[in-house]
Short mmCIF file of C-alpha atoms in Angstrom, two decimals:
data_model
loop_
_atom_site.label_atom_id
_atom_site.label_comp_id
_atom_site.label_asym_id
_atom_site.label_seq_id
_atom_site.Cartn_x
_atom_site.Cartn_y
_atom_site.Cartn_z
CA MET A 217 4.91 10.62 20.84
CA PHE A 218 4.96 11.06 16.91
CA LYS A 219 2.86 14.04 16.40
CA ILE A 220 1.22 14.58 13.45
CA ILE A 221 2.63 16.96 10.85
CA GLU A 222 0.35 17.35 8.33
CA LYS A 223 -3.41 15.34 7.42
CA LYS A 224 -5.09 15.47 4.13
CA GLN A 225 -8.24 13.39 3.18
CA LEU A 226 -7.07 12.11 -0.33
CA SER A 227 -10.59 10.45 -2.00
CA ALA A 228 -13.09 8.66 -0.53
CA GLY A 229 -12.49 7.22 2.98
CA VAL A 230 -8.44 7.55 1.54
CA PHE A 231 -6.03 9.60 4.14
CA TYR A 232 -2.18 11.09 4.25
CA MET A 233 -0.75 11.89 7.15
CA LYS A 234 2.75 13.39 7.58
CA VAL A 235 4.05 11.59 11.11
CA ASN A 236 7.35 13.21 13.14
CA ALA A 237 9.56 10.40 13.61
CA PRO A 238 13.21 11.20 12.55
CA GLU A 239 14.63 7.27 13.17
CA ILE A 240 12.23 5.77 11.13
CA ALA A 241 12.97 8.26 8.47
CA ARG A 242 16.81 8.29 8.18
CA ASN A 243 16.93 4.23 8.48
CA ARG A 244 13.53 2.83 6.23
CA LYS A 245 13.54 2.02 2.77
CA ALA A 246 11.37 1.42 -0.24
CA GLY A 247 8.86 -1.45 0.75
CA GLN A 248 8.93 -0.96 4.23
CA PHE A 249 5.78 -0.45 6.65
CA VAL A 250 5.37 0.54 10.32
CA ILE A 251 3.34 -0.48 12.83
CA ILE A 252 0.92 2.38 14.33
CA GLN A 253 -1.14 2.51 17.80
CA VAL A 254 -3.49 5.13 18.45
CA GLU A 255 -4.71 4.38 21.47
CA LYS A 256 -1.58 3.88 24.29
CA GLU A 257 -3.93 0.86 26.26
CA TYR A 258 -4.77 -1.85 24.54
CA GLY A 259 -4.56 -0.89 21.30
CA GLU A 260 -5.05 -2.59 18.11
CA ARG A 261 -1.69 -2.66 16.30
CA VAL A 262 -2.33 -1.69 12.53
CA PRO A 263 0.58 -1.70 10.09
CA LEU A 264 0.96 0.38 7.41
CA THR A 265 3.51 0.87 4.46
CA ILE A 266 5.39 4.09 4.57
CA ALA A 267 4.55 6.16 1.87
CA ASP A 268 7.40 8.76 1.77
CA ALA A 269 10.18 9.90 3.86
CA ASN A 270 12.26 12.87 4.74
CA ALA A 271 15.56 11.93 6.70
CA GLN A 272 16.65 16.01 7.07
CA GLU A 273 13.24 16.95 8.12
CA GLY A 274 12.47 13.79 10.30
CA TRP A 275 8.97 12.56 8.75
CA ILE A 276 7.35 9.60 7.54
CA ALA A 277 4.15 9.97 5.33
CA LEU A 278 1.54 7.31 5.95
CA VAL A 279 -1.40 6.15 3.65
CA PHE A 280 -4.68 4.14 4.81
CA GLN A 281 -8.15 3.35 4.16
CA ALA A 282 -10.96 4.20 7.19
CA VAL A 283 -11.95 0.45 7.01
CA GLY A 284 -11.73 -0.39 10.59
CA ALA A 285 -11.79 0.73 13.80
CA SER A 286 -8.44 2.13 14.35
CA THR A 287 -8.14 3.71 11.10
CA LEU A 288 -11.40 4.97 11.57
CA LYS A 289 -10.21 6.41 14.72
CA LEU A 290 -6.60 7.41 12.75
CA SER A 291 -8.48 9.02 10.00
CA LYS A 292 -10.07 11.59 13.36
CA MET A 293 -7.27 12.16 14.18
CA GLU A 294 -6.02 16.40 13.36
CA ALA A 295 -2.14 17.90 13.22
CA GLY A 296 -1.11 18.78 16.47
CA GLU A 297 -2.01 15.41 17.61
CA GLU A 298 0.41 12.70 19.29
CA LEU A 299 0.35 9.24 18.21
CA PRO A 300 1.51 6.94 21.25
CA THR A 301 3.21 4.51 18.81
CA VAL A 302 4.83 4.33 15.91
CA LEU A 303 7.43 1.01 15.07
CA GLY A 304 9.80 0.59 12.54
CA PRO A 305 10.98 0.11 9.99
CA LEU A 306 9.84 -3.67 9.68
CA GLY A 307 9.93 -5.85 6.58
CA ASN A 308 12.31 -6.54 3.99
CA PRO A 309 13.07 -3.70 1.58
CA SER A 310 12.38 -3.93 -1.95
CA GLU A 311 14.97 -5.72 -4.13
CA ILE A 312 16.15 -2.42 -6.52
CA GLU A 313 18.05 -3.06 -9.97
CA LYS A 314 19.76 -1.10 -12.51
CA TYR A 315 17.81 -2.54 -15.63
CA ASP A 316 18.62 -1.37 -19.31
CA ALA A 317 14.68 -1.92 -20.03
CA PRO A 318 12.47 0.32 -18.05
CA VAL A 319 10.22 -0.99 -15.13
CA VAL A 320 6.60 -1.04 -15.00
CA VAL A 321 4.72 0.10 -11.59
CA VAL A 322 1.26 -0.66 -11.68
CA GLY A 323 -0.58 0.98 -8.29
CA GLY A 324 -4.42 -0.12 -8.14
CA GLY A 325 -6.62 2.13 -5.66
CA PHE A 326 -4.84 3.06 -2.16
CA GLY A 327 -2.33 1.20 -3.47
CA VAL A 328 -0.26 4.07 -5.44
CA ALA A 329 0.54 5.02 -1.95
CA PRO A 330 3.38 3.08 -1.07
CA CYS A 331 4.03 2.82 -5.01
CA TYR A 332 5.50 6.10 -4.66
CA PRO A 333 8.80 5.25 -2.56
CA ILE A 334 9.59 2.33 -4.90
CA VAL A 335 9.57 4.40 -7.67
CA GLN A 336 12.31 6.98 -6.13
CA ALA A 337 14.51 4.54 -5.41
CA HIS A 338 14.05 2.81 -9.20
CA LYS A 339 14.47 7.04 -10.34
CA GLU A 340 17.27 7.01 -7.99
CA ILE A 341 19.88 4.59 -9.43
CA GLY A 342 18.84 5.51 -13.64
CA ASN A 343 16.03 3.23 -14.14
CA LYS A 344 13.17 4.30 -16.59
CA VAL A 345 9.49 3.58 -14.65
CA ILE A 346 6.33 3.83 -16.40
CA MET A 347 3.35 4.03 -13.84
CA ILE A 348 0.03 3.37 -14.26
CA ILE A 349 -2.67 4.20 -12.05
CA ALA A 350 -5.72 2.46 -11.96
CA ALA A 351 -8.70 3.33 -9.88
CA ARG A 352 -12.71 2.84 -10.41
CA THR A 353 -13.33 6.43 -11.36
CA LYS A 354 -11.81 9.65 -11.33
CA ASP A 355 -12.29 10.53 -7.85
CA LEU A 356 -10.58 7.88 -6.04
CA LEU A 357 -7.43 8.56 -7.95
CA ILE A 358 -4.60 9.10 -5.72
CA TYR A 359 -0.71 10.69 -6.62
CA VAL A 360 -1.32 11.45 -9.99
CA ASP A 361 0.95 14.74 -9.46
CA GLU A 362 3.55 13.36 -7.94
CA MET A 363 3.62 10.33 -9.83
CA LYS A 364 3.68 12.50 -13.26
CA ALA A 365 7.06 14.67 -11.29
CA LEU A 366 8.52 11.10 -10.50
CA ALA A 367 7.87 9.13 -13.40
CA ASP A 368 9.38 8.57 -17.06
CA GLU A 369 5.82 8.18 -17.98
CA VAL A 370 2.26 7.94 -16.49
CA ILE A 371 -0.84 6.06 -17.67
CA ILE A 372 -4.57 6.57 -15.82
CA MET A 373 -7.31 4.16 -15.91
CA THR A 374 -10.61 4.47 -14.56
CA ASP A 375 -13.14 1.80 -15.00
CA ASP A 376 -16.06 3.95 -16.06
CA GLY A 377 -13.65 5.99 -18.15
CA SER A 378 -13.59 9.70 -16.04
CA ALA A 379 -10.21 10.02 -16.49
CA GLY A 380 -7.54 8.62 -18.72
CA ARG A 381 -8.36 5.40 -20.48
CA GLN A 382 -11.46 3.53 -19.68
CA GLY A 383 -10.26 0.38 -18.68
CA VAL A 384 -8.56 -1.84 -16.18
CA SER A 385 -4.74 -1.84 -15.16
CA THR A 386 -4.09 -4.44 -17.47
CA VAL A 387 -4.48 -3.56 -21.22
CA PRO A 388 -2.28 -1.40 -20.84
CA LEU A 389 0.63 -3.33 -19.14
CA LYS A 390 -0.51 -6.31 -21.47
CA GLU A 391 0.57 -3.70 -24.14
CA LEU A 392 3.32 -3.23 -22.43
CA CYS A 393 4.87 -6.48 -22.69
CA GLU A 394 4.15 -6.75 -25.85
CA SER A 395 5.83 -3.54 -27.14
CA GLN A 396 9.30 -3.80 -28.46
CA CYS A 397 10.97 -2.98 -25.84
CA PRO A 398 9.11 -4.95 -23.05
CA PRO A 399 9.72 -4.11 -19.23
CA ALA A 400 12.48 -5.83 -17.37
CA GLU A 401 10.32 -6.20 -14.54
CA VAL A 402 6.88 -5.12 -13.44
CA VAL A 403 5.94 -4.07 -9.67
CA ALA A 404 1.96 -4.36 -8.84
CA ILE A 405 0.66 -3.23 -5.17
CA GLY A 406 -3.21 -2.76 -5.15
CA PRO A 407 -6.29 -5.04 -4.23
CA PRO A 408 -5.65 -8.46 -4.51
CA ILE A 409 -7.62 -9.20 -7.39
CA MET A 410 -5.36 -7.22 -9.49
CA MET A 411 -2.17 -8.35 -8.71
CA LYS A 412 -3.21 -11.72 -9.30
CA PHE A 413 -4.53 -10.57 -12.72
CA CYS A 414 -1.32 -8.17 -13.27
CA ALA A 415 0.87 -11.64 -12.25
CA LEU A 416 -1.55 -13.64 -15.22
CA THR A 417 -0.58 -11.25 -17.75
CA THR A 418 3.14 -10.65 -17.41
CA LYS A 419 3.70 -14.92 -16.70
CA GLU A 420 2.67 -14.71 -20.73
CA PHE A 421 5.75 -13.32 -21.22
CA GLY A 422 8.13 -14.59 -19.01
CA ILE A 423 8.39 -11.16 -17.21
CA LYS A 424 9.48 -10.77 -13.58
CA THR A 425 6.82 -9.80 -11.73
CA THR A 426 7.03 -8.62 -7.88
CA VAL A 427 4.09 -7.72 -5.54
CA SER A 428 3.09 -6.27 -1.53
CA LEU A 429 0.62 -8.51 0.06
CA ASN A 430 0.33 -5.61 2.62
CA THR A 431 -3.07 -5.85 2.39
CA ILE A 432 -2.99 -9.26 4.36
CA MET A 433 -0.79 -8.19 6.83
CA ILE A 434 -2.61 -7.73 10.72
CA ASP A 435 -0.29 -8.26 13.87
CA GLY A 436 3.06 -7.04 11.81
CA THR A 437 5.27 -9.45 13.79
CA GLY A 438 4.40 -12.84 12.67
CA MET A 439 2.81 -13.83 15.73
CA CYS A 440 -0.47 -13.68 15.19
CA GLY A 441 -0.44 -16.19 12.08
CA GLY A 442 -2.94 -13.98 9.95
CA CYS A 443 -0.73 -13.12 7.30
CA ARG A 444 0.37 -16.51 6.12
CA VAL A 445 0.40 -17.45 2.77
CA SER A 446 1.34 -19.83 0.03
CA ILE A 447 4.86 -19.05 -2.10
CA ASP A 448 5.73 -21.66 -4.34
CA GLY A 449 4.10 -24.32 -1.79
CA LYS A 450 5.86 -22.97 0.76
CA THR A 451 4.07 -21.57 3.92
CA LYS A 452 5.18 -17.74 4.42
CA PHE A 453 4.52 -14.52 7.36
CA VAL A 454 3.80 -11.40 5.10
CA CYS A 455 5.34 -9.08 7.88
CA VAL A 456 8.66 -10.98 8.36
CA ASP A 457 9.35 -12.93 5.20
CA GLY A 458 7.78 -10.28 3.02
CA PRO A 459 5.83 -7.91 1.95
CA GLU A 460 7.30 -8.55 -1.48
CA PHE A 461 7.08 -11.70 -2.98
CA ASP A 462 7.41 -13.61 -7.00
CA ALA A 463 3.38 -12.98 -8.34
CA HIS A 464 4.53 -15.84 -10.06
CA LEU A 465 4.50 -18.44 -7.10
CA VAL A 466 1.99 -17.03 -4.65
CA ASP A 467 -1.65 -18.66 -4.35
CA TRP A 468 -3.49 -15.99 -4.98
CA ASP A 469 -7.18 -18.02 -4.67
CA ASN A 470 -5.86 -18.95 -1.09
CA MET A 471 -5.02 -14.98 0.20
CA MET A 472 -8.13 -14.11 -1.05
CA MET A 473 -10.18 -16.87 0.84
CA ARG A 474 -7.58 -16.59 4.25
CA MET A 475 -8.75 -12.48 3.65
CA LYS A 476 -12.11 -12.74 3.78
CA SER A 477 -11.82 -14.89 7.75
CA PHE A 478 -11.35 -10.88 9.21
CA LYS A 479 -13.70 -9.45 6.91
CA ASP A 480 -17.29 -9.72 8.52
CA ARG A 481 -15.05 -8.83 12.18
CA GLU A 482 -13.38 -5.38 10.41
CA GLN A 483 -16.98 -4.96 9.82
CA GLU A 484 -18.57 -4.93 12.25
CA ASP A 485 -16.02 -2.99 14.42
CA PHE A 486 -16.04 -0.42 12.05
CA HIS A 487 -20.16 0.11 12.53
CA LYS A 488 -19.71 0.13 16.26
CA CYS A 489 -17.25 2.98 15.87
CA LYS A 490 -19.55 4.61 13.95
CA MET A 491 -22.61 4.49 15.90
CA GLN A 492 -20.24 5.07 19.55
CA GLU A 493 -19.24 8.29 17.03
CA ALA A 494 -23.07 9.51 16.35
CA ALA A 495 -23.72 8.68 20.19
CA ASP A 496 -20.95 10.91 21.44
CA LYS A 497 -22.30 13.62 18.64
CA LEU A 498 -26.14 13.61 20.17
CA ALA A 499 -24.53 13.70 23.73
CA LYS A 500 -23.10 17.07 23.24
#
């Protein structure tokens, strides 16, 4: 069993959990993920990127959005409770290289959390890191203080201008690409549409760009085929071949079309779970 050490809500529907998992904490690397199950019997397998870890204290941190039945149930769990299954670390770790020029990391929404270990890894080998954090509004911003304590520079972007600069992440990204010292590499994690436009922005300048396609993963083992994507015309599975890929080789339109396949079922299960929760409260 894996005890929940700490739990807090970061923004609307987005939660942070610190889980006791010593073996995973000792062996994980930036970019990797775990599979968790909320229920021991017949529980859905949910892949979640490791947002942080402490090998000495034996914990890993998970950040997730309550969008389906399983993540909704997970969001209701509290510190002291135990998860029956946490499997990992899984996936290929991030490729961290030493550069003379800066690394720009772009995080959108709750995708900022999985950027954190990547920024950590780049700082550990001495790279300069510029972090762009983007959200629709200030209430949806997460990991701002953590990134300010770690990255060399943090740029905040909100669609409505309620915090930082008004606009989308590609605005400062293009400015940095056009600067006298353009980035050696750009890493983008967030909604697929954001990653697509980050890729289009950097492609114009020929800048290496890496994206994490973790949002499409379902089973996490390569058996279900749900995370099938087209990379440079070849079929890849995000959970076993990734989760990180060259952004300029991803067939973004195909990926976003396939992600819609599970949206209705996910929302249906979410609403069923909410209705059952309301019925249980009334029964009490």
